[in-house]
PDB file of C-alpha atoms in Angstrom:
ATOM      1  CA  UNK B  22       9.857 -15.216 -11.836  1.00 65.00           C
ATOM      2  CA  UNK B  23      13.160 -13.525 -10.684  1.00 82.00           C
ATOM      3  CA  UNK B  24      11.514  -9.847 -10.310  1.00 87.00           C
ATOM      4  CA  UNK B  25      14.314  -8.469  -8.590  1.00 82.00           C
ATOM      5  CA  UNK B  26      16.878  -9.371 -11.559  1.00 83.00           C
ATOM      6  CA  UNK B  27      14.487  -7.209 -13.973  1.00 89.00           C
ATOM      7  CA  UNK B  28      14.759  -3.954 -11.593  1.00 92.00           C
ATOM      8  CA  UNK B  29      16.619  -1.924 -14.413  1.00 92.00           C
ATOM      9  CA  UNK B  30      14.213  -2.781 -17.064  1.00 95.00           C
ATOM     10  CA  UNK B  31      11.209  -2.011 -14.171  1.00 96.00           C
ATOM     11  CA  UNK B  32      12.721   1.054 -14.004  1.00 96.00           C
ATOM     12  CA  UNK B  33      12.937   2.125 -17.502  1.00 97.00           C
ATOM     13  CA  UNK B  34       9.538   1.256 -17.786  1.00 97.00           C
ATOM     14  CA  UNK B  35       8.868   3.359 -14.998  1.00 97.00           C
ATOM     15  CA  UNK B  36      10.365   6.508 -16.846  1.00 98.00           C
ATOM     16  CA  UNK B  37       8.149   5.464 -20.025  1.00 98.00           C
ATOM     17  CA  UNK B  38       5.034   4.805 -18.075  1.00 98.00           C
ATOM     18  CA  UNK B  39       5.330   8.779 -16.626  1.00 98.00           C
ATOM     19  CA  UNK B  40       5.843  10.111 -19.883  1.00 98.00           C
ATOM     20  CA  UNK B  41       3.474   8.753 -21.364  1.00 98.00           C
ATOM     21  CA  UNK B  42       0.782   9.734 -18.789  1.00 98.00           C
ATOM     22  CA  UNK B  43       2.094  13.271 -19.207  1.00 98.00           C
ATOM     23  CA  UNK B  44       1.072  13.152 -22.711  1.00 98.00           C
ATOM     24  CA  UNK B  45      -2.472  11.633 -21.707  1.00 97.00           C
ATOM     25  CA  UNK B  46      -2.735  14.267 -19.432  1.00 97.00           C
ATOM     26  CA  UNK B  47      -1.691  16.845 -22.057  1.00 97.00           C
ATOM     27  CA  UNK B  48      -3.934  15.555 -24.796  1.00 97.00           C
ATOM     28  CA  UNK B  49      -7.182  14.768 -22.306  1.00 97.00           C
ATOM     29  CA  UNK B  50      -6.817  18.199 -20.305  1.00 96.00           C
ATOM     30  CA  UNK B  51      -8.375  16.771 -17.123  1.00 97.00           C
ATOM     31  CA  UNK B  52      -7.824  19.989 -15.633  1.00 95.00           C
ATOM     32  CA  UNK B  53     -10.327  21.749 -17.661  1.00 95.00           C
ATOM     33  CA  UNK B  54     -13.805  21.248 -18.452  1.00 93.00           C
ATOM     34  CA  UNK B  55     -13.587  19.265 -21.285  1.00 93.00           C
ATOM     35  CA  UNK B  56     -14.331  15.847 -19.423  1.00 95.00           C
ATOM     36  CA  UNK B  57     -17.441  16.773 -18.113  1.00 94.00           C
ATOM     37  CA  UNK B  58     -18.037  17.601 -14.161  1.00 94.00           C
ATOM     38  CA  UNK B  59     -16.375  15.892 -11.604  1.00 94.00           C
ATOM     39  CA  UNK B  60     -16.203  12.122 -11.281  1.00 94.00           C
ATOM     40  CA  UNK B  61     -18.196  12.046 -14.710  1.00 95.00           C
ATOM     41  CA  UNK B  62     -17.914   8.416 -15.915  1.00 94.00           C
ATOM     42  CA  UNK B  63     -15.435   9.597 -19.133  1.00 96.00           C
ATOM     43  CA  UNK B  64     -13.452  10.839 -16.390  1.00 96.00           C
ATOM     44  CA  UNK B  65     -13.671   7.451 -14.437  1.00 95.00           C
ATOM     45  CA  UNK B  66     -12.728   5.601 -17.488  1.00 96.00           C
ATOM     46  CA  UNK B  67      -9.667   7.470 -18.142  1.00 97.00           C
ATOM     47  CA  UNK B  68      -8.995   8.296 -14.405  1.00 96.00           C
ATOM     48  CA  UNK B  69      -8.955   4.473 -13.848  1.00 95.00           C
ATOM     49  CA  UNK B  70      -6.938   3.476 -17.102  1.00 97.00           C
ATOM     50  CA  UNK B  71      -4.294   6.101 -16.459  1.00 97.00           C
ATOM     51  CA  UNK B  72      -3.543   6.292 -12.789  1.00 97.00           C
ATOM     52  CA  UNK B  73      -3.257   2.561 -12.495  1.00 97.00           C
ATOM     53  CA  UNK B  74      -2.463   0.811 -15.628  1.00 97.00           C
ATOM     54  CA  UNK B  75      -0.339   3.689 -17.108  1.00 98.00           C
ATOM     55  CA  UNK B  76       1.470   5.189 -14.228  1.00 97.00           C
ATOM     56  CA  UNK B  77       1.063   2.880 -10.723  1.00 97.00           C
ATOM     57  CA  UNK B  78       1.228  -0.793 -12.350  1.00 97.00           C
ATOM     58  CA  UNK B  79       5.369  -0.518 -12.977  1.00 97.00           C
ATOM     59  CA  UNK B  80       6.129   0.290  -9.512  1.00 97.00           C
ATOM     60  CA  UNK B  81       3.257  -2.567  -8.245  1.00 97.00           C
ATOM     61  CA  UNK B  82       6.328  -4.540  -9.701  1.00 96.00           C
ATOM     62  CA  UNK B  83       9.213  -2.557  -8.451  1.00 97.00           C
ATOM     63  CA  UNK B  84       8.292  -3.054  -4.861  1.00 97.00           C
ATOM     64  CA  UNK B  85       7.609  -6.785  -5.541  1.00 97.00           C
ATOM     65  CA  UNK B  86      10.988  -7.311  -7.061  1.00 96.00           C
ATOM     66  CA  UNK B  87      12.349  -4.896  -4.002  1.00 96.00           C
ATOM     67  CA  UNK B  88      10.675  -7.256  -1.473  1.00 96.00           C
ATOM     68  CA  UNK B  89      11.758 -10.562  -3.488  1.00 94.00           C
ATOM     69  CA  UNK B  90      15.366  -9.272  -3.189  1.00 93.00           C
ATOM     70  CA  UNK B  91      14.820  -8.979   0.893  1.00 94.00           C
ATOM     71  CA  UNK B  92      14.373 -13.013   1.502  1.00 93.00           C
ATOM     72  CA  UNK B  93      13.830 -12.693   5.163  1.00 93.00           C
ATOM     73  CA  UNK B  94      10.509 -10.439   4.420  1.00 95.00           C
ATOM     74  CA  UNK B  95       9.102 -13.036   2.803  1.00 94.00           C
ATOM     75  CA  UNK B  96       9.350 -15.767   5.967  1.00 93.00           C
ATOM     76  CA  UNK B  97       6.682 -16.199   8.687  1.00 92.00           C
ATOM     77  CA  UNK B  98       7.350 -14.211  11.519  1.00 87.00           C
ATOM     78  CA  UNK B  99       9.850 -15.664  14.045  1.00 82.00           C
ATOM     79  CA  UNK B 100      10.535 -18.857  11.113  1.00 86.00           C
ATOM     80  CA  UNK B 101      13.411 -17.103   9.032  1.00 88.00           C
ATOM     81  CA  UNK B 102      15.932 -19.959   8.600  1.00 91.00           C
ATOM     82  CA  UNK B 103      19.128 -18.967   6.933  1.00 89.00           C
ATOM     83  CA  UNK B 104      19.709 -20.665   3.617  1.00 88.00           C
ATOM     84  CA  UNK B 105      16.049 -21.350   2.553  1.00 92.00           C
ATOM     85  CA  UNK B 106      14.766 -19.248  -0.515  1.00 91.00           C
ATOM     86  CA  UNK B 107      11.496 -18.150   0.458  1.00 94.00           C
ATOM     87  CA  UNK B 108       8.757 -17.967  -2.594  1.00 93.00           C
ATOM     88  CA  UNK B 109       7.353 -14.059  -3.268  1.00 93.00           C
ATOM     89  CA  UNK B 110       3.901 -16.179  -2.947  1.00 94.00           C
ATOM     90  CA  UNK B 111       3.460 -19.220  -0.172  1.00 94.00           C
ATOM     91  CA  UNK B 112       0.846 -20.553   1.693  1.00 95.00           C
ATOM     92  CA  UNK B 113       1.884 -18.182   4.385  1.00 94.00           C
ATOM     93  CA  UNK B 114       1.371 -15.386   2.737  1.00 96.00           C
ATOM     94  CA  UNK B 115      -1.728 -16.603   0.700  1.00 97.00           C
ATOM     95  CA  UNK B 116      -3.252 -17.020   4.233  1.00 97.00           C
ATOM     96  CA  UNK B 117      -2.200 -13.546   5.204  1.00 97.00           C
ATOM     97  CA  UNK B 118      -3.799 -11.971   2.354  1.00 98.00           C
ATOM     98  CA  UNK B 119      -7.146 -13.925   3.181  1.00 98.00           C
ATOM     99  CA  UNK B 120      -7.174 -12.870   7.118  1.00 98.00           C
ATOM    100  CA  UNK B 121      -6.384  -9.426   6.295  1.00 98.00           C
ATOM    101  CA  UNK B 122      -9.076  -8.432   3.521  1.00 98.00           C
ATOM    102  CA  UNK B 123     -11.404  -9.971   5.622  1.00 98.00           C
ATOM    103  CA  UNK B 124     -10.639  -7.912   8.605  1.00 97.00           C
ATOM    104  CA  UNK B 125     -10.226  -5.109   5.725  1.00 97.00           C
ATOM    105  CA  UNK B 126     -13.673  -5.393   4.385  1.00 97.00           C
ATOM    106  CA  UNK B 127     -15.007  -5.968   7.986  1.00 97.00           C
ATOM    107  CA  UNK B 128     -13.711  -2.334   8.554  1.00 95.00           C
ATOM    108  CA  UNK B 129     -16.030  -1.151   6.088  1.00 93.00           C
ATOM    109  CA  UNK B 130     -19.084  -1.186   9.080  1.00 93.00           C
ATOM    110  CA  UNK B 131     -17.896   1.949   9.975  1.00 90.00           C
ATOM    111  CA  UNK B 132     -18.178   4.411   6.215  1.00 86.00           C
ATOM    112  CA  UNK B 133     -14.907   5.553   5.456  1.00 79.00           C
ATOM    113  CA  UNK B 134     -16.482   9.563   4.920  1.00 76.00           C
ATOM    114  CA  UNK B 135     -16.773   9.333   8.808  1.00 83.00           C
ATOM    115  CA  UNK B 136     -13.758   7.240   9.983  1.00 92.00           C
ATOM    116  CA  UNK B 137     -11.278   5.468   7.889  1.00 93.00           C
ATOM    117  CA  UNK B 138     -10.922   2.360   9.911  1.00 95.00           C
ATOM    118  CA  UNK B 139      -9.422   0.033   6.971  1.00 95.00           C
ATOM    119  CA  UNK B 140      -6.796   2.243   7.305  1.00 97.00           C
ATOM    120  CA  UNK B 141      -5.977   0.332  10.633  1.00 97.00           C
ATOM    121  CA  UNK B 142      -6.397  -2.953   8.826  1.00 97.00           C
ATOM    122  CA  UNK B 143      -3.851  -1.978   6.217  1.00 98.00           C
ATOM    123  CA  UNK B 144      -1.325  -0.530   8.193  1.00 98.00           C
ATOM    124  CA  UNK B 145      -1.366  -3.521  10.715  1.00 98.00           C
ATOM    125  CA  UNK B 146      -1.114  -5.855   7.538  1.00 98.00           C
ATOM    126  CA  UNK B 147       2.414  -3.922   6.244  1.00 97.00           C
ATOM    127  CA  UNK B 148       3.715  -3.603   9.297  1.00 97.00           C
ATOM    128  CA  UNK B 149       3.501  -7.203  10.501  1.00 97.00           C
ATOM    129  CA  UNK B 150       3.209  -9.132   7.599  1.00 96.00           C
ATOM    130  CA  UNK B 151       4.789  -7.471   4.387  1.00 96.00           C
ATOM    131  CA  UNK B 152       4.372  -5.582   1.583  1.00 97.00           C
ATOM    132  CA  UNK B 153       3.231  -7.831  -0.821  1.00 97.00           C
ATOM    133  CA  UNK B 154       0.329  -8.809   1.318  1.00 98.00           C
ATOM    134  CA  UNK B 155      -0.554  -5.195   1.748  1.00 98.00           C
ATOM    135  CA  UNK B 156      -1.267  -4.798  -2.061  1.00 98.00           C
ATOM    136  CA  UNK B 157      -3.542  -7.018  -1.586  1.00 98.00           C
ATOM    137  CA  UNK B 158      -5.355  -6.801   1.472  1.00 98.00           C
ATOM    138  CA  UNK B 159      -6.395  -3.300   0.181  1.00 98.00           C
ATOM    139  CA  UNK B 160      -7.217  -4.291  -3.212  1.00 98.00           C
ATOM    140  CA  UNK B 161      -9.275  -7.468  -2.211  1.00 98.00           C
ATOM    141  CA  UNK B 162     -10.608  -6.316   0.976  1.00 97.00           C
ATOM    142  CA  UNK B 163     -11.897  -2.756  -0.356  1.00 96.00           C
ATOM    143  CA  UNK B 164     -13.590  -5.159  -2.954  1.00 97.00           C
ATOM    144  CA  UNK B 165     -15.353  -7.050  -0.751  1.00 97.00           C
ATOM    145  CA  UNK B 166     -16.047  -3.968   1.366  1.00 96.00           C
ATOM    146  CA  UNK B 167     -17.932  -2.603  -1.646  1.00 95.00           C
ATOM    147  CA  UNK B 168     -19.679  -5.512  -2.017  1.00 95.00           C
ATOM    148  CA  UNK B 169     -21.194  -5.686   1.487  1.00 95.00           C
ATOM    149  CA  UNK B 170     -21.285  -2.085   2.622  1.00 93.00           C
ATOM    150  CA  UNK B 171     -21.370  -0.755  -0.497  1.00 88.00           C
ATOM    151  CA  UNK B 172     -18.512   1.394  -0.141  1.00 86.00           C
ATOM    152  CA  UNK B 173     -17.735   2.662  -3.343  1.00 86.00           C
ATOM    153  CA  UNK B 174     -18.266   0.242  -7.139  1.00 91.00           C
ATOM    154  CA  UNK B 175     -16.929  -2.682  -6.510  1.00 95.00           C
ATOM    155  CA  UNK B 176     -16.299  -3.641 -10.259  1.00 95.00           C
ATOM    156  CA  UNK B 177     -14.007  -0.014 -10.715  1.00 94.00           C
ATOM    157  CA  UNK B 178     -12.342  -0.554  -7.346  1.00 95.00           C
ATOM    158  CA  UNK B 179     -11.361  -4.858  -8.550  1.00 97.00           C
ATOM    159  CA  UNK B 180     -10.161  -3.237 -12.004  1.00 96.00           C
ATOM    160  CA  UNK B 181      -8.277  -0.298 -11.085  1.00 96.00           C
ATOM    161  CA  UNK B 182      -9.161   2.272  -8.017  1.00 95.00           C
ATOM    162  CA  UNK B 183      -8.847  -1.003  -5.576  1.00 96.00           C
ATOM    163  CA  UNK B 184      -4.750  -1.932  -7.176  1.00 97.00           C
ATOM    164  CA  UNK B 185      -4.048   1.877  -7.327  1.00 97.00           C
ATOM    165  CA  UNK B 186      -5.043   2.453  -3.230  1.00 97.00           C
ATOM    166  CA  UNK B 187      -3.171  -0.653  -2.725  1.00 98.00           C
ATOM    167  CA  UNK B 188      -0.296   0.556  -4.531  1.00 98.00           C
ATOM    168  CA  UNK B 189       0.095   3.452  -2.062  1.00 97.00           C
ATOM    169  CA  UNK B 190      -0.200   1.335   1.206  1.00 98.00           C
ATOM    170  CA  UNK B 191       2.441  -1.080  -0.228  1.00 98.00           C
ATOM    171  CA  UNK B 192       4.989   1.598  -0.435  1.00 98.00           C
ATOM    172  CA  UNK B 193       3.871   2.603   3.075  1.00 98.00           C
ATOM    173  CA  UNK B 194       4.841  -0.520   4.322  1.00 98.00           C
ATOM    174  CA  UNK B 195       8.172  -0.837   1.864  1.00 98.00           C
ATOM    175  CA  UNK B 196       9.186   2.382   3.767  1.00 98.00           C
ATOM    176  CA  UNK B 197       8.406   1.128   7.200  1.00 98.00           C
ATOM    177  CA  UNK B 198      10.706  -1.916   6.459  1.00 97.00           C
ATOM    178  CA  UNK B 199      12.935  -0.352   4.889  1.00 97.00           C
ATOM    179  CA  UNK B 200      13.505   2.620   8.034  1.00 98.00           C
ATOM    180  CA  UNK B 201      13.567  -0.483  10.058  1.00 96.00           C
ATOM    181  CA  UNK B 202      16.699  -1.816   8.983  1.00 94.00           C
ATOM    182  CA  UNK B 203      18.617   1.518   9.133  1.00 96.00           C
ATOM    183  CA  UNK B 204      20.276   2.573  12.535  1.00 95.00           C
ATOM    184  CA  UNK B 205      17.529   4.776  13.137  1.00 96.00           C
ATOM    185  CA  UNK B 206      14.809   2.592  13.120  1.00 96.00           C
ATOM    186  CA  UNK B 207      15.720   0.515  15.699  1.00 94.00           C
ATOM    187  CA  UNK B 208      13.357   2.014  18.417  1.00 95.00           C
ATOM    188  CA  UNK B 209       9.893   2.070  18.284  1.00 95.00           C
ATOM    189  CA  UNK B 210       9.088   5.450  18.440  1.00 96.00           C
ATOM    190  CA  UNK B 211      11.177   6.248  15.695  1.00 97.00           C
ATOM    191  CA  UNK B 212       9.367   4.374  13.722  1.00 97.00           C
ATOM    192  CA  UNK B 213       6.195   5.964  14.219  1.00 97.00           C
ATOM    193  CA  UNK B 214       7.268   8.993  14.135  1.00 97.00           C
ATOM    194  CA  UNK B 215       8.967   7.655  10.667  1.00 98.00           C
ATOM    195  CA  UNK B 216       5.129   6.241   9.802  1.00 98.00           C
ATOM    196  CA  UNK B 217       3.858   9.513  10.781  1.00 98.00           C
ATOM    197  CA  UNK B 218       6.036  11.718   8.514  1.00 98.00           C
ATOM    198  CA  UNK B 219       5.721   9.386   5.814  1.00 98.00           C
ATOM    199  CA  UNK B 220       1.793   8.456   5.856  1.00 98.00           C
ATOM    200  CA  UNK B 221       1.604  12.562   5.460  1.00 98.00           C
ATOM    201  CA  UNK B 222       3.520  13.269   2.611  1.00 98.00           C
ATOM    202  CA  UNK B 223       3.030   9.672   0.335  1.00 97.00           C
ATOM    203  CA  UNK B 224      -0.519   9.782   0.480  1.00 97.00           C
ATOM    204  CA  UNK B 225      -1.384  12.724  -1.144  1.00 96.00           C
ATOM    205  CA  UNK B 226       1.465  12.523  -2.816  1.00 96.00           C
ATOM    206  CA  UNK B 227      -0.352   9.216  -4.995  1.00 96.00           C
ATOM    207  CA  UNK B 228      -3.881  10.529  -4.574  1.00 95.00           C
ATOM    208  CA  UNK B 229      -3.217  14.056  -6.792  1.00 94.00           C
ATOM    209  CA  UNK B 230      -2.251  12.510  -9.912  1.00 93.00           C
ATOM    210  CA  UNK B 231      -5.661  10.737  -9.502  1.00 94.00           C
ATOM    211  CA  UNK B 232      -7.763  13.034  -8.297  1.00 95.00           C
ATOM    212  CA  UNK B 233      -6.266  15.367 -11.340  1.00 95.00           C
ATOM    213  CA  UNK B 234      -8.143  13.087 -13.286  1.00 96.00           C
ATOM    214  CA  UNK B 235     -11.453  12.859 -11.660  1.00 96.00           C
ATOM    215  CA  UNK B 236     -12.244  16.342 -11.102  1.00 95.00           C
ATOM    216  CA  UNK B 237     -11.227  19.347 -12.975  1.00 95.00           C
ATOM    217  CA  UNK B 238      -8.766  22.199 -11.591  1.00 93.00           C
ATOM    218  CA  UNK B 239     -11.513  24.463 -10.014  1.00 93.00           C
ATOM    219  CA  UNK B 240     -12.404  21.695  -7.302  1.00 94.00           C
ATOM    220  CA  UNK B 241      -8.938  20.246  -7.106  1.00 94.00           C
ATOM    221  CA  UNK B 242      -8.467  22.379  -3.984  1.00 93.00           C
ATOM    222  CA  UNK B 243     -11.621  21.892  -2.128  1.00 94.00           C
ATOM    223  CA  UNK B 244     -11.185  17.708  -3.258  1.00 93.00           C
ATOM    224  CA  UNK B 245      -7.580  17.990  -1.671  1.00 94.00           C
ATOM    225  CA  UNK B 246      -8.519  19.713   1.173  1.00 94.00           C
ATOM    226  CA  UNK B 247     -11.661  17.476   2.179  1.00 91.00           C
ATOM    227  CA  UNK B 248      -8.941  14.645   1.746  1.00 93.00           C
ATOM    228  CA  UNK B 249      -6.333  15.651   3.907  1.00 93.00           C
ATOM    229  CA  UNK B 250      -9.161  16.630   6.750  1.00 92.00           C
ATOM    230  CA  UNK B 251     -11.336  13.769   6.583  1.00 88.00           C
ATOM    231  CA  UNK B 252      -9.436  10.744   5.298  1.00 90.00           C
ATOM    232  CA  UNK B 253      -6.006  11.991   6.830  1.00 95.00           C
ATOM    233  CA  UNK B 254      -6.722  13.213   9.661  1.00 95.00           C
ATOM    234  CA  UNK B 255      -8.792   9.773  10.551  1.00 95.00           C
ATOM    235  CA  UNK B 256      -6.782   7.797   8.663  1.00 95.00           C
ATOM    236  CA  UNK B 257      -3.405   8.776  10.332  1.00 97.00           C
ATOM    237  CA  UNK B 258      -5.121   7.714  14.086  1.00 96.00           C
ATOM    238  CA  UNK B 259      -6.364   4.127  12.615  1.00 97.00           C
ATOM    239  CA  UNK B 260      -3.531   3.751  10.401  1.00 97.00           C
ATOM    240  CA  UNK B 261      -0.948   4.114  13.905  1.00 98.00           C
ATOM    241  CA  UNK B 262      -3.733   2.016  15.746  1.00 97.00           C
ATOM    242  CA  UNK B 263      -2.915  -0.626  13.121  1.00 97.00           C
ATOM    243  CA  UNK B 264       1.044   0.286  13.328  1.00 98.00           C
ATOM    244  CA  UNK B 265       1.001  -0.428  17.503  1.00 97.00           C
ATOM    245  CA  UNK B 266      -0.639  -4.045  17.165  1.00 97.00           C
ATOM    246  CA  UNK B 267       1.442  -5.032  14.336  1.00 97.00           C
ATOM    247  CA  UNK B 268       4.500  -4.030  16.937  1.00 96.00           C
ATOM    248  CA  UNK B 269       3.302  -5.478  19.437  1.00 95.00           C
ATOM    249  CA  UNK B 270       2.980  -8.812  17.807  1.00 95.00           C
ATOM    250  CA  UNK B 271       6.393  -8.417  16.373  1.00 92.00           C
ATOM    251  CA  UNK B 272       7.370  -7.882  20.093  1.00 90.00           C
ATOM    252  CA  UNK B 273       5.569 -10.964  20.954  1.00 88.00           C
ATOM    253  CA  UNK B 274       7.176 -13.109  18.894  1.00 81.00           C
ATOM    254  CA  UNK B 275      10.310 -11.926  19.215  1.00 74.00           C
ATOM    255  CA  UNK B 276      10.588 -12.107  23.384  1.00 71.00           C
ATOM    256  CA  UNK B 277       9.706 -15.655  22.881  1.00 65.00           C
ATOM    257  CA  UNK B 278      12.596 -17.285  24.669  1.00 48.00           C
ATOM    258  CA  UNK B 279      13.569 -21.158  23.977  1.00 45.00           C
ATOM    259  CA  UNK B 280      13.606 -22.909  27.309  1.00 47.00           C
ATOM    260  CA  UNK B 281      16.633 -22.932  29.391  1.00 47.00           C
ATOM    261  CA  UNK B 282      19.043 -26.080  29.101  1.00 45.00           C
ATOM    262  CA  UNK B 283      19.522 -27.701  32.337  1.00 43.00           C
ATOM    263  CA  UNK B 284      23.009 -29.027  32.855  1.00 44.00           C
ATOM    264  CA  UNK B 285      24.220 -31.880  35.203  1.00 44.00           C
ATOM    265  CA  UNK B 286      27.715 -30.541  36.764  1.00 47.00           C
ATOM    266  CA  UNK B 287      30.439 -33.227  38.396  1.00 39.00           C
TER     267      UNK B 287
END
């Protein structure tokens, strides 16, 4: 499927998709009291329906149709040939997606409430591999992390909360390639700095529309705050962990140099 032909119809349905989980949000009134007490499971239910499947799924596609249109994202590292259409989905990337929720889900030995490792996993996973795969390295890897370590339910985080986490590393990593190609993200340090900035303000920027469904408006505050100091703060070290290994295997494959030609002169 040509995704990035249908971007203007993706983004239509982006438009509808927001307006229509302003009315949910209007008619439910998460914000009060009338959903029960935080993370009650009628808040679950429509927490999961409308923060994936209403407002996140639409822009799961945009990004895939954005990373279709980029061909050369889509080629193993150090392989791009010019002229060869590279499939959104390929054994190389099916393989990337394995190795990555495994090392995902392998994260999960330390708990996320006292260090979000996976966040290392992910990261590394959109910086050296691509977006796509970093949908699902967080979606299938925090389900098998649930399974094992029992890290959260693993049947709400296959259906929704797993897509809907994975939805904000993807863009993550669609902004890291994307600052990469512009004439300030040809250093390094730009681009964590660039990873830095943006891992700050698209995070929470995803997680309040969801957390406005999960817990009413009285412990919004203390649910945002306990966010940004425990899953930010640790996050943002594992997350650039994951960011310097990615570059550093970019790095590697790039100095690879092809073996001098040796000449015969008269």
């Amino acid at each position: 499927m040509k995704l990035h032909k249908r971007r203007g119809l993706i983004t239509v349905w982006i438009v509808v998709a927001a307006l229509v989980w302003l009315g949910g949000v209007l008619y439910f009134k998460p914000y009060g009291t009338e959903l029960g007490v935080p993370w009650s499971p009628k808040r679950s239910l429509l927490g999961q329906i409308f923060d994936f499947w209403v407002l996140k799924l639409p822009w799961v596609l945009l990004c895939f149709a954005i990373v279709q249109g980029n061909n050369k994202w889509l080629a193993p590292r150090g392989h791009y040939q010019e002229g060869v259409e590279y499939p959104l989905f390929s054994p190389h990337v099916y393989t990337a997606i394995a190795l990555m929720s495994a090392l995902f889900a392998a994260c999960g030995i330390v708990h996320n409430q006292l260090f979000d490792l996976p966040a290392a996993a992910a990261a590394l996973a959109g910086v050296y591999f691509n977006p796509i795969v970093t949908f699902f390295t967080v979606w299938i890897g925090g389900t098998i992390r649930a399974l094992l370590f029992g890290q959260g339910d693993p049947i709400s985080w296959f259906l929704s909360v797993g897509m809907s986490d994975g939805t904000t590393w993807m863009y993550l990593s669609l902004f890291y390639w994307l600052f990469k190609e512009t004439k300030w993200g040809k250093k390094v340090p730009a681009r964590v700095a660039f990873w830095i900035v943006a891992y700050w303000i698209w995070r929470p920027l995803t997680a309040l529309p969801m957390y406005l469904w999960y817990v009413p408006s009285q412990a919004l505050i203390p649910t945002m705050v306990h966010f940004l100091t425990v899953f930010m703060t640790s996050g943002t070290f594992a997350s650039l962990a994951g960011v310097a290994v990615g570059e550093a295997l970019i790095r590697s494959n790039e100095s690879k140099i092809a073996p001098p030609t040796i000449t015969l002169e008269d």
